Short mmCIF file of C-alpha atoms in Angstrom, two decimals:
data_model
loop_
_atom_site.label_atom_id
_atom_site.label_comp_id
_atom_site.label_asym_id
_atom_site.label_seq_id
_atom_site.Cartn_x
_atom_site.Cartn_y
_atom_site.Cartn_z
CA MET S 329 2.59 19.77 68.06
CA ALA S 330 1.55 17.90 71.17
CA GLU S 331 1.66 19.50 74.56
CA LEU S 332 4.97 19.31 76.46
CA GLN S 333 5.12 17.07 79.56
CA ARG S 334 7.89 17.62 82.09
CA TYR S 335 9.83 14.61 83.36
CA LYS S 336 12.03 14.18 86.42
CA ALA S 337 14.66 11.47 86.19
CA VAL S 338 17.12 10.05 88.69
CA ILE S 339 20.31 9.05 86.98
CA SER S 340 23.41 7.19 88.09
CA TYR S 341 26.85 7.34 86.49
CA ASP S 342 30.40 6.15 86.78
CA GLY S 343 32.16 9.49 86.21
CA SER S 344 35.59 7.93 85.39
CA ALA S 345 35.28 8.33 81.59
CA PHE S 346 33.43 11.61 81.62
CA SER S 347 34.76 15.19 81.51
CA GLY S 348 32.09 16.11 84.00
CA PHE S 349 28.32 16.81 83.82
CA GLN S 350 28.07 20.02 81.78
CA ILE S 351 28.22 20.09 78.02
CA GLN S 352 31.46 21.43 76.58
CA PRO S 353 33.02 21.84 73.18
CA ASN S 354 35.42 18.95 73.65
CA GLY S 355 35.14 15.93 75.91
CA ARG S 356 32.44 13.51 76.69
CA THR S 357 29.92 14.77 79.27
CA ILE S 358 26.81 13.48 81.02
CA GLN S 359 24.63 16.26 79.68
CA ALA S 360 25.82 15.75 76.07
CA GLU S 361 25.26 11.96 76.23
CA LEU S 362 21.76 12.41 77.68
CA GLU S 363 20.83 15.04 75.08
CA LYS S 364 22.19 12.84 72.30
CA ALA S 365 20.02 10.02 73.44
CA LEU S 366 16.98 12.30 73.80
CA ALA S 367 17.55 13.65 70.31
CA LYS S 368 17.46 10.17 68.93
CA MET S 369 14.05 9.64 70.54
CA HIS S 370 12.76 12.97 69.09
CA LYS S 371 13.75 12.62 65.38
CA SER S 372 16.98 14.58 65.95
CA GLU S 373 15.19 17.50 67.60
CA ILE S 374 17.15 19.09 70.41
CA VAL S 375 15.76 18.41 73.93
CA LYS S 376 17.68 20.18 76.61
CA ILE S 377 18.13 18.70 80.08
CA VAL S 378 18.57 20.58 83.38
CA GLY S 379 20.55 18.89 86.18
CA SER S 380 20.42 19.56 89.90
CA GLY S 381 23.93 20.85 89.56
CA ARG S 382 27.25 19.97 87.92
CA THR S 383 29.69 17.27 88.86
CA ASP S 384 33.33 17.52 87.89
CA ALA S 385 35.41 15.12 85.76
CA GLY S 386 35.84 11.82 87.52
CA VAL S 387 33.12 12.46 90.08
CA HIS S 388 30.31 9.91 90.29
CA ALA S 389 26.57 10.07 90.91
CA LYS S 390 24.34 7.60 92.45
CA GLY S 391 21.30 9.78 92.44
CA GLN S 392 21.69 12.88 90.32
CA VAL S 393 18.41 14.39 89.27
CA ILE S 394 17.52 16.06 85.92
CA HIS S 395 14.37 17.36 84.26
CA PHE S 396 13.39 17.76 80.62
CA ASP S 397 10.31 18.45 78.59
CA SER S 398 8.92 16.28 75.78
CA PRO S 399 5.83 15.98 73.59
CA LEU S 400 6.24 12.25 73.23
CA GLN S 401 3.35 10.31 74.59
CA ILE S 402 4.99 7.14 75.98
CA SER S 403 4.91 5.59 79.42
CA VAL S 404 7.60 6.14 82.03
CA GLU S 405 8.61 2.46 81.59
CA GLN S 406 9.09 3.08 77.93
CA TRP S 407 11.18 6.23 78.67
CA LYS S 408 13.42 4.26 81.02
CA LYS S 409 13.86 1.35 78.63
CA GLY S 410 14.27 3.53 75.57
CA LEU S 411 16.84 5.89 77.03
CA ASN S 412 18.83 3.12 78.79
CA ALA S 413 19.05 1.24 75.47
CA LEU S 414 20.60 4.35 73.88
CA LEU S 415 22.94 5.32 76.77
CA SER S 416 26.36 3.71 77.25
CA ASP S 417 27.26 1.28 80.05
CA ASP S 418 28.50 3.96 82.49
CA LEU S 419 25.35 6.08 82.57
CA VAL S 420 21.91 4.87 83.44
CA ILE S 421 18.35 6.16 84.16
CA MET S 422 17.41 4.66 87.47
CA ASP S 423 13.95 6.11 87.68
CA ILE S 424 11.78 8.48 85.73
CA GLU S 425 8.39 10.10 86.49
CA LYS S 426 6.01 12.71 85.11
CA ILE S 427 6.10 15.90 87.08
CA SER S 428 4.44 19.31 87.13
CA SER S 429 5.80 21.78 84.62
CA ASP S 430 6.89 24.20 87.36
CA PHE S 431 9.31 21.63 88.83
CA HIS S 432 12.99 22.64 88.38
CA ALA S 433 15.78 20.20 89.08
CA ARG S 434 18.22 22.89 90.19
CA PHE S 435 16.15 25.65 91.71
CA ASP S 436 13.82 23.38 93.68
CA ALA S 437 16.53 21.16 95.19
CA SER S 438 16.28 21.61 99.02
CA HIS S 439 19.06 19.30 100.15
CA LYS S 440 21.95 17.41 98.56
CA THR S 441 23.88 14.53 100.01
CA TYR S 442 27.39 13.55 98.88
CA LYS S 443 29.44 10.57 99.89
CA TYR S 444 33.11 10.35 99.81
CA ARG S 445 35.03 6.99 99.97
CA VAL S 446 38.59 6.66 101.36
CA TYR S 447 40.56 3.51 102.05
CA THR S 448 43.62 3.46 104.16
CA GLN S 449 45.32 0.08 103.61
CA LYS S 450 48.95 0.30 102.75
CA THR S 451 48.83 -1.36 99.34
CA ARG S 452 46.65 0.42 96.82
CA ASP S 453 43.69 -1.55 95.37
CA PRO S 454 43.57 -1.63 91.51
CA PHE S 455 39.86 -2.31 91.65
CA ARG S 456 39.14 0.97 93.45
CA HIS S 457 41.41 3.32 91.55
CA HIS S 458 38.43 5.03 90.01
CA PHE S 459 36.02 4.61 92.94
CA ALA S 460 37.67 5.52 96.17
CA THR S 461 40.67 7.58 97.32
CA HIS S 462 43.76 5.83 98.63
CA TYR S 463 45.05 7.51 101.74
CA PRO S 464 47.52 5.08 103.31
CA PHE S 465 47.75 6.69 106.69
CA SER S 466 46.24 5.77 110.03
CA LEU S 467 43.37 8.04 110.83
CA ASP S 468 42.15 9.21 114.19
CA LEU S 469 38.44 9.14 113.50
CA ASP S 470 37.45 10.68 116.77
CA GLN S 471 39.47 13.78 115.81
CA VAL S 472 37.93 13.75 112.33
CA LYS S 473 34.44 13.68 113.83
CA LEU S 474 35.30 16.51 116.27
CA ALA S 475 36.55 18.62 113.32
CA ALA S 476 33.51 17.70 111.16
CA ASN S 477 31.23 18.91 113.95
CA HIS S 478 32.71 22.40 113.68
CA LEU S 479 31.57 22.54 110.03
CA VAL S 480 27.95 21.60 110.72
CA GLY S 481 25.79 24.77 110.68
CA THR S 482 25.29 27.88 108.64
CA TYR S 483 28.64 29.49 107.72
CA ASP S 484 30.44 31.45 105.07
CA PHE S 485 32.32 28.55 103.43
CA THR S 486 34.75 30.73 101.43
CA SER S 487 37.67 28.85 102.84
CA PHE S 488 36.20 25.61 101.60
CA CYS S 489 35.46 26.86 98.07
CA SER S 490 37.54 26.67 94.97
CA ALA S 491 39.27 30.10 94.65
CA LYS S 492 38.03 30.20 91.01
CA ALA S 493 34.35 30.11 91.96
CA GLU S 494 32.43 33.13 90.82
CA VAL S 495 29.45 32.88 93.13
CA LEU S 496 29.13 35.88 95.45
CA ASN S 497 27.20 34.52 98.41
CA LYS S 498 29.23 31.79 100.01
CA VAL S 499 27.03 31.12 102.95
CA ARG S 500 25.73 27.64 103.02
CA THR S 501 24.12 25.31 105.60
CA VAL S 502 25.74 21.94 106.21
CA SER S 503 23.14 19.97 108.13
CA GLU S 504 25.09 16.81 108.78
CA ILE S 505 28.55 15.26 108.37
CA LYS S 506 28.74 11.52 109.13
CA VAL S 507 32.03 9.75 109.35
CA GLU S 508 31.95 5.99 109.53
CA ASN S 509 34.10 2.94 109.13
CA LYS S 510 32.72 0.41 106.64
CA GLY S 511 34.93 -2.59 105.98
CA ASP S 512 38.37 -1.13 105.25
CA GLU S 513 36.92 2.24 104.17
CA VAL S 514 36.13 5.50 105.83
CA ILE S 515 32.92 6.98 104.33
CA PHE S 516 32.07 10.68 104.66
CA THR S 517 28.42 11.52 104.16
CA ILE S 518 27.78 15.27 103.92
CA THR S 519 24.32 16.79 103.65
CA GLY S 520 23.49 20.46 103.07
CA ASN S 521 21.20 22.85 101.34
CA GLY S 522 23.76 23.62 98.74
CA PHE S 523 27.45 23.28 98.03
CA LEU S 524 30.09 25.60 96.60
CA HIS S 525 32.53 24.41 93.94
CA ASN S 526 34.86 21.72 95.33
CA MET S 527 33.37 22.28 98.86
CA VAL S 528 32.89 18.63 99.69
CA ARG S 529 36.36 17.75 98.37
CA ILE S 530 38.01 20.53 100.32
CA ILE S 531 36.15 19.59 103.48
CA VAL S 532 37.21 15.95 103.09
CA GLY S 533 40.83 16.89 102.25
CA THR S 534 40.91 19.08 105.40
CA LEU S 535 39.34 16.39 107.61
CA LEU S 536 41.87 13.84 106.33
CA GLU S 537 44.72 16.18 107.39
CA VAL S 538 43.09 16.29 110.87
CA GLY S 539 42.78 12.51 110.95
CA SER S 540 46.41 11.99 110.08
CA GLY S 541 47.54 14.48 112.71
CA LYS S 542 48.67 17.40 110.40
CA ARG S 543 45.94 19.66 111.85
CA LYS S 544 43.92 19.94 114.99
CA ALA S 545 40.13 19.59 115.07
CA SER S 546 39.87 22.95 116.78
CA ASP S 547 41.63 24.63 113.72
CA MET S 548 38.34 24.44 111.84
CA LEU S 549 36.90 27.49 113.53
CA GLY S 550 39.86 29.73 112.45
CA ILE S 551 39.74 28.28 108.92
CA LEU S 552 36.04 29.19 108.62
CA GLN S 553 36.48 32.59 110.07
CA GLY S 554 39.58 33.47 107.86
CA ARG S 555 37.46 33.15 104.68
CA ASP S 556 40.59 32.22 102.68
CA ARG S 557 41.00 29.03 100.59
CA GLN S 558 44.66 28.97 101.54
CA LEU S 559 43.78 28.22 105.20
CA ALA S 560 41.97 24.86 104.42
CA GLY S 561 43.63 21.56 103.36
CA LYS S 562 44.19 20.05 99.97
CA THR S 563 41.24 19.36 97.66
CA ALA S 564 40.64 15.57 97.85
CA PRO S 565 40.68 13.86 94.44
CA PRO S 566 37.50 13.43 92.44
CA GLN S 567 37.33 9.68 92.18
CA GLY S 568 36.19 9.23 95.83
CA LEU S 569 33.16 11.56 95.46
CA TYR S 570 29.61 10.52 94.75
CA LEU S 571 26.60 12.82 94.42
CA TRP S 572 24.39 10.47 96.41
CA GLN S 573 20.88 12.01 96.70
CA VAL S 574 19.03 15.19 95.79
CA GLU S 575 15.97 16.08 97.84
CA TYR S 576 13.08 18.31 96.95
CA ASN S 577 10.37 19.92 99.10
CA GLY S 578 6.91 18.50 98.84
CA MET X 214 77.53 -9.34 87.42
CA ALA X 215 75.85 -10.43 90.61
CA GLU X 216 74.14 -13.77 90.81
CA LEU X 217 70.58 -13.95 89.72
CA GLN X 218 67.87 -14.40 92.33
CA ARG X 219 64.36 -15.62 91.29
CA TYR X 220 61.30 -13.89 92.68
CA LYS X 221 57.74 -14.98 92.85
CA ALA X 222 55.12 -12.19 92.90
CA VAL X 223 51.38 -12.20 93.33
CA ILE X 224 49.84 -9.42 91.24
CA SER X 225 46.34 -7.97 91.02
CA TYR X 226 44.87 -6.00 88.16
CA ASP X 227 41.77 -4.34 86.83
CA GLY X 228 41.89 -5.72 83.34
CA SER X 229 39.49 -3.12 81.86
CA ALA X 230 42.11 -0.93 80.24
CA PHE X 231 44.43 -3.78 79.19
CA SER X 232 44.57 -5.71 75.96
CA GLY X 233 45.18 -8.82 78.03
CA PHE X 234 48.24 -10.29 79.83
CA GLN X 235 50.61 -11.18 77.03
CA ILE X 236 52.92 -8.69 75.36
CA GLN X 237 51.91 -7.72 71.84
CA PRO X 238 52.98 -5.21 69.19
CA ASN X 239 50.07 -2.81 69.88
CA GLY X 240 48.01 -2.40 72.93
CA ARG X 241 48.81 -2.04 76.63
CA THR X 242 49.38 -5.36 78.30
CA ILE X 243 50.14 -6.55 81.86
CA GLN X 244 53.35 -8.17 80.82
CA ALA X 245 54.60 -5.11 78.93
CA GLU X 246 53.82 -2.78 81.94
CA LEU X 247 55.59 -5.09 84.36
CA GLU X 248 58.65 -5.43 82.09
CA LYS X 249 58.71 -1.66 81.57
CA ALA X 250 58.72 -1.13 85.36
CA LEU X 251 61.42 -3.80 85.85
CA ALA X 252 63.54 -2.22 83.11
CA LYS X 253 63.46 1.03 84.94
CA MET X 254 64.76 -0.70 88.03
CA HIS X 255 67.56 -2.37 86.04
CA LYS X 256 69.07 0.62 84.16
CA SER X 257 66.95 -0.19 81.09
CA GLU X 258 68.09 -3.84 80.86
CA ILE X 259 65.39 -6.18 79.82
CA VAL X 260 64.01 -8.43 82.60
CA LYS X 261 61.45 -10.94 81.22
CA ILE X 262 58.53 -12.08 83.40
CA VAL X 263 56.69 -15.43 83.23
CA GLY X 264 53.08 -15.54 84.24
CA SER X 265 51.00 -18.55 85.45
CA GLY X 266 49.06 -18.12 82.20
CA ARG X 267 47.48 -15.43 80.13
CA THR X 268 44.27 -13.55 80.70
CA ASP X 269 42.33 -11.95 77.88
CA ALA X 270 41.48 -8.34 77.34
CA GLY X 271 39.05 -7.04 80.02
CA VAL X 272 39.70 -10.00 82.33
CA HIS X 273 40.77 -9.20 85.88
CA ALA X 274 43.15 -10.90 88.34
CA LYS X 275 43.02 -10.86 92.08
CA GLY X 276 45.92 -13.27 92.42
CA GLN X 277 47.86 -13.80 89.23
CA VAL X 278 51.36 -15.23 89.82
CA ILE X 279 54.52 -14.23 87.93
CA HIS X 280 58.25 -15.03 88.37
CA PHE X 281 61.36 -13.13 87.22
CA ASP X 282 65.10 -13.19 87.84
CA SER X 283 67.17 -10.20 89.03
CA PRO X 284 70.69 -9.49 90.17
CA LEU X 285 69.50 -6.55 92.31
CA GLN X 286 70.20 -7.01 95.99
CA ILE X 287 67.25 -5.32 97.55
CA SER X 288 64.74 -6.54 100.11
CA VAL X 289 61.28 -7.88 99.13
CA GLU X 290 59.74 -4.75 100.79
CA GLN X 291 61.90 -2.56 98.53
CA TRP X 292 60.79 -4.55 95.49
CA LYS X 293 57.17 -4.19 96.30
CA LYS X 294 57.46 -0.49 97.05
CA GLY X 295 59.71 0.25 94.05
CA LEU X 296 57.59 -1.64 91.50
CA ASN X 297 54.31 -0.37 92.80
CA ALA X 298 55.61 3.25 92.53
CA LEU X 299 56.42 2.59 88.87
CA LEU X 300 53.20 0.73 87.93
CA SER X 301 49.96 2.50 87.09
CA ASP X 302 46.87 2.54 89.36
CA ASP X 303 45.22 -0.53 87.71
CA LEU X 304 48.07 -2.93 88.38
CA VAL X 305 49.67 -3.71 91.70
CA ILE X 306 52.20 -6.07 93.27
CA MET X 307 50.32 -7.57 96.26
CA ASP X 308 53.17 -9.76 97.50
CA ILE X 309 56.69 -10.71 96.51
CA GLU X 310 59.10 -13.32 97.83
CA LYS X 311 62.47 -14.84 97.02
CA ILE X 312 62.06 -18.37 95.59
CA SER X 313 64.27 -21.18 94.39
CA SER X 314 65.61 -20.80 90.82
CA ASP X 315 63.78 -23.95 89.74
CA PHE X 316 60.34 -22.49 90.46
CA HIS X 317 58.25 -21.78 87.37
CA ALA X 318 55.07 -19.76 87.57
CA ARG X 319 53.43 -21.60 84.69
CA PHE X 320 54.73 -25.20 84.82
CA ASP X 321 54.52 -25.58 88.58
CA ALA X 322 51.01 -24.32 88.98
CA SER X 323 48.93 -27.20 90.36
CA HIS X 324 45.51 -25.52 90.65
CA LYS X 325 43.86 -22.38 89.49
CA THR X 326 40.75 -20.78 90.80
CA TYR X 327 38.59 -18.34 88.83
CA LYS X 328 35.64 -16.35 89.92
CA TYR X 329 32.85 -15.03 87.71
CA ARG X 330 30.42 -12.35 88.79
CA VAL X 331 26.95 -12.01 87.40
CA TYR X 332 24.19 -9.64 88.56
CA THR X 333 20.57 -10.12 87.53
CA GLN X 334 18.73 -7.02 88.54
CA LYS X 335 16.67 -5.46 85.68
CA THR X 336 18.39 -2.09 85.56
CA ARG X 337 22.07 -2.24 84.71
CA ASP X 338 24.57 -0.82 87.25
CA PRO X 339 26.96 1.77 85.81
CA PHE X 340 29.44 0.99 88.60
CA ARG X 341 29.71 -2.64 87.59
CA HIS X 342 30.00 -2.32 83.85
CA HIS X 343 33.70 -3.40 83.92
CA PHE X 344 33.38 -5.69 86.92
CA ALA X 345 30.47 -7.99 86.61
CA THR X 346 28.16 -9.31 83.82
CA HIS X 347 24.60 -8.07 83.61
CA TYR X 348 22.26 -10.94 82.94
CA PRO X 349 18.77 -9.54 83.65
CA PHE X 350 16.86 -12.85 83.89
CA SER X 351 15.75 -14.87 86.80
CA LEU X 352 18.03 -17.81 87.37
CA ASP X 353 17.06 -21.15 88.76
CA LEU X 354 20.26 -21.78 90.81
CA ASP X 355 19.33 -25.32 91.73
CA GLN X 356 19.37 -26.22 88.04
CA VAL X 357 22.57 -24.27 87.61
CA LYS X 358 24.19 -26.27 90.48
CA LEU X 359 22.94 -29.62 89.01
CA ALA X 360 24.40 -28.67 85.62
CA ALA X 361 27.73 -27.57 87.23
CA ASN X 362 28.05 -30.91 89.01
CA HIS X 363 28.09 -32.69 85.62
CA LEU X 364 31.21 -30.68 84.75
CA VAL X 365 33.20 -31.60 87.86
CA GLY X 366 35.72 -34.35 87.09
CA THR X 367 38.30 -35.25 84.51
CA TYR X 368 36.90 -34.79 81.00
CA ASP X 369 37.80 -33.81 77.47
CA PHE X 370 36.60 -30.18 77.56
CA THR X 371 36.77 -29.64 73.72
CA SER X 372 33.16 -28.41 73.76
CA PHE X 373 34.07 -25.79 76.36
CA CYS X 374 37.17 -24.51 74.56
CA SER X 375 37.53 -21.70 72.05
CA ALA X 376 37.61 -23.27 68.66
CA LYS X 377 40.72 -21.29 67.85
CA ALA X 378 42.71 -22.99 70.60
CA GLU X 379 45.79 -24.89 69.34
CA VAL X 380 46.43 -27.08 72.29
CA LEU X 381 46.10 -30.80 71.44
CA ASN X 382 45.23 -32.44 74.77
CA LYS X 383 41.93 -30.99 75.94
CA VAL X 384 41.54 -33.20 78.94
CA ARG X 385 41.41 -31.21 82.19
CA THR X 386 40.24 -31.80 85.71
CA VAL X 387 37.68 -29.47 87.22
CA SER X 388 37.82 -30.10 90.97
CA GLU X 389 35.09 -27.79 92.08
CA ILE X 390 32.36 -25.43 90.81
CA LYS X 391 30.65 -23.41 93.50
CA VAL X 392 27.60 -21.33 92.64
CA GLU X 393 26.48 -18.90 95.33
CA ASN X 394 24.32 -15.88 95.89
CA LYS X 395 26.08 -12.92 97.35
CA GLY X 396 24.03 -9.79 97.73
CA ASP X 397 22.41 -9.34 94.33
CA GLU X 398 25.06 -11.25 92.50
CA VAL X 399 25.60 -14.89 91.57
CA ILE X 400 29.22 -15.85 91.93
CA PHE X 401 30.74 -18.83 90.19
CA THR X 402 34.01 -20.13 91.66
CA ILE X 403 35.72 -22.73 89.50
CA THR X 404 38.87 -24.57 90.48
CA GLY X 405 40.81 -26.97 88.31
CA ASN X 406 44.28 -28.21 87.37
CA GLY X 407 44.33 -26.13 84.26
CA PHE X 408 41.96 -24.41 81.87
CA LEU X 409 41.62 -24.23 78.09
CA HIS X 410 41.14 -20.91 76.27
CA ASN X 411 37.84 -19.36 77.22
CA MET X 412 36.93 -22.51 79.20
CA VAL X 413 35.62 -20.67 82.27
CA ARG X 414 33.65 -18.17 80.20
CA ILE X 415 32.08 -20.91 78.09
CA ILE X 416 31.16 -22.95 81.19
CA VAL X 417 29.56 -19.85 82.80
CA GLY X 418 27.82 -18.89 79.56
CA THR X 419 26.33 -22.45 79.29
CA LEU X 420 25.37 -22.51 83.01
CA LEU X 421 23.56 -19.20 82.60
CA GLU X 422 21.51 -20.73 79.76
CA VAL X 423 20.58 -23.53 82.06
CA GLY X 424 19.65 -21.12 84.80
CA SER X 425 17.32 -19.11 82.59
CA GLY X 426 15.67 -22.27 81.21
CA LYS X 427 17.15 -22.34 77.69
CA ARG X 428 18.84 -25.60 78.38
CA LYS X 429 18.49 -28.54 80.79
CA ALA X 430 21.04 -29.45 83.46
CA SER X 431 21.20 -32.98 82.03
CA ASP X 432 22.34 -31.60 78.60
CA MET X 433 25.85 -31.18 80.04
CA LEU X 434 26.70 -34.82 79.53
CA GLY X 435 25.92 -34.73 75.81
CA ILE X 436 27.74 -31.49 75.37
CA LEU X 437 30.91 -32.94 77.00
CA GLN X 438 30.63 -36.10 74.97
CA GLY X 439 30.07 -34.36 71.64
CA ARG X 440 33.49 -32.62 71.76
CA ASP X 441 32.18 -29.71 69.70
CA ARG X 442 32.29 -26.06 70.66
CA GLN X 443 28.99 -25.55 68.82
CA LEU X 444 27.21 -27.69 71.41
CA ALA X 445 27.95 -25.46 74.38
CA GLY X 446 26.49 -22.03 75.18
CA LYS X 447 27.72 -18.54 74.46
CA THR X 448 31.04 -17.38 75.81
CA ALA X 449 30.25 -15.11 78.79
CA PRO X 450 31.81 -11.68 78.45
CA PRO X 451 35.27 -10.97 79.85
CA GLN X 452 34.47 -8.29 82.43
CA GLY X 453 32.89 -10.74 84.89
CA LEU X 454 36.00 -12.98 85.07
CA TYR X 455 38.70 -12.88 87.72
CA LEU X 456 41.76 -15.09 87.92
CA TRP X 457 41.42 -15.47 91.68
CA GLN X 458 44.22 -17.74 92.90
CA VAL X 459 47.04 -19.88 91.62
CA GLU X 460 48.31 -22.67 93.75
CA TYR X 461 51.60 -24.52 93.71
CA ASN X 462 52.70 -27.80 95.23
CA GLY X 463 54.90 -27.74 98.24
#
């Protein structure tokens, strides 16, 4: 058996028709589709992949990162071409490279960036129903930005985490929240060293409530301090969310 | 029973999850969804709609036009709101107005405009798999434009019509074919007084073969004159096609 080489790949997917990233008994998932394609390239042998983290059903990725090991001696161009020919139209390998065997897609990730797309026009757009969230209210972006600034820093984000989450340490560092108008959309760009389950969607849901006047920007402090999911706003729907970029040290 | 009022509506749809416009025994169609919504607004009475023409499975519409008659005395704002609340996310009423009872969405249409989106980058884009056609070849747009010019005018378009089509008179007038680069896409915009079945898709398929060097621009004349579907290029896939606008006289 040839020596194993570790590969790092950047993948992109339209999450609309997936039941999320992680393999599960029923439902089509990113991990299962990738491992199915890899098995085809390895004479049906199982090759496991490791992602930088999960994404939920309906959530997209522009730059998710995975790693896997393989004994196949083919070029990275052949990997990309071969895998993309086996994958369906909504999942693609953007980039693949050889990497040291101590690289780990999840443990070594130093920063992640998510984007969230919202459009506010009155009439919903049938071409964006899977790709952006329709929020037909006028938004006070200055207030949204003020509120967002309260969330930048190192805090216990329990209030912005799905109550089902089992992780114990809920302290995370959010290094930047950008809120910008682009065409008829409001784009949220959130970068941090790690995110709790539903954290970006709860942050966006809460910020939208500030923008439409249901909450005040200064409420953010109390929400953080209360450490109670009930205090924050609704979880924004999955279709507006994109895992945009995963960064690694070095 | 109140008098019937005729309404003209502009509708927009993502055709990805539809089996086309026209009602059929099996499969979800635009017409069926609209008539189901209208029935709900009319105490289950059947209200038929008439479209400007059909679109095939997977083909989109930005500005399809329909008409229907109703005895309901509600404002056009209430029509729009009511129908949009009943319709699913991939189908929307953009605009609705009262119109004279002799207006006919199909017979009175004087011009139609279609757009066709193609992207040529090497790696396919998972976010466009339903919305544009991936054609990963370099295109000589000057040759494409030359070829397109040969098709502008009044001709027998038998060669650019699905061989299955049952219509007898295949003479149509194409008044304009625009070919433009927009970002990383090539957009075809084709306007005419009427189109045969698959005509836009066969024109685009043939023009793409010119662009990639498989045919010459000057071949168009012989293809038109031959009146034989075999002479033209492949039918371009449905997902790149948009019924963009339907115009009426007066």
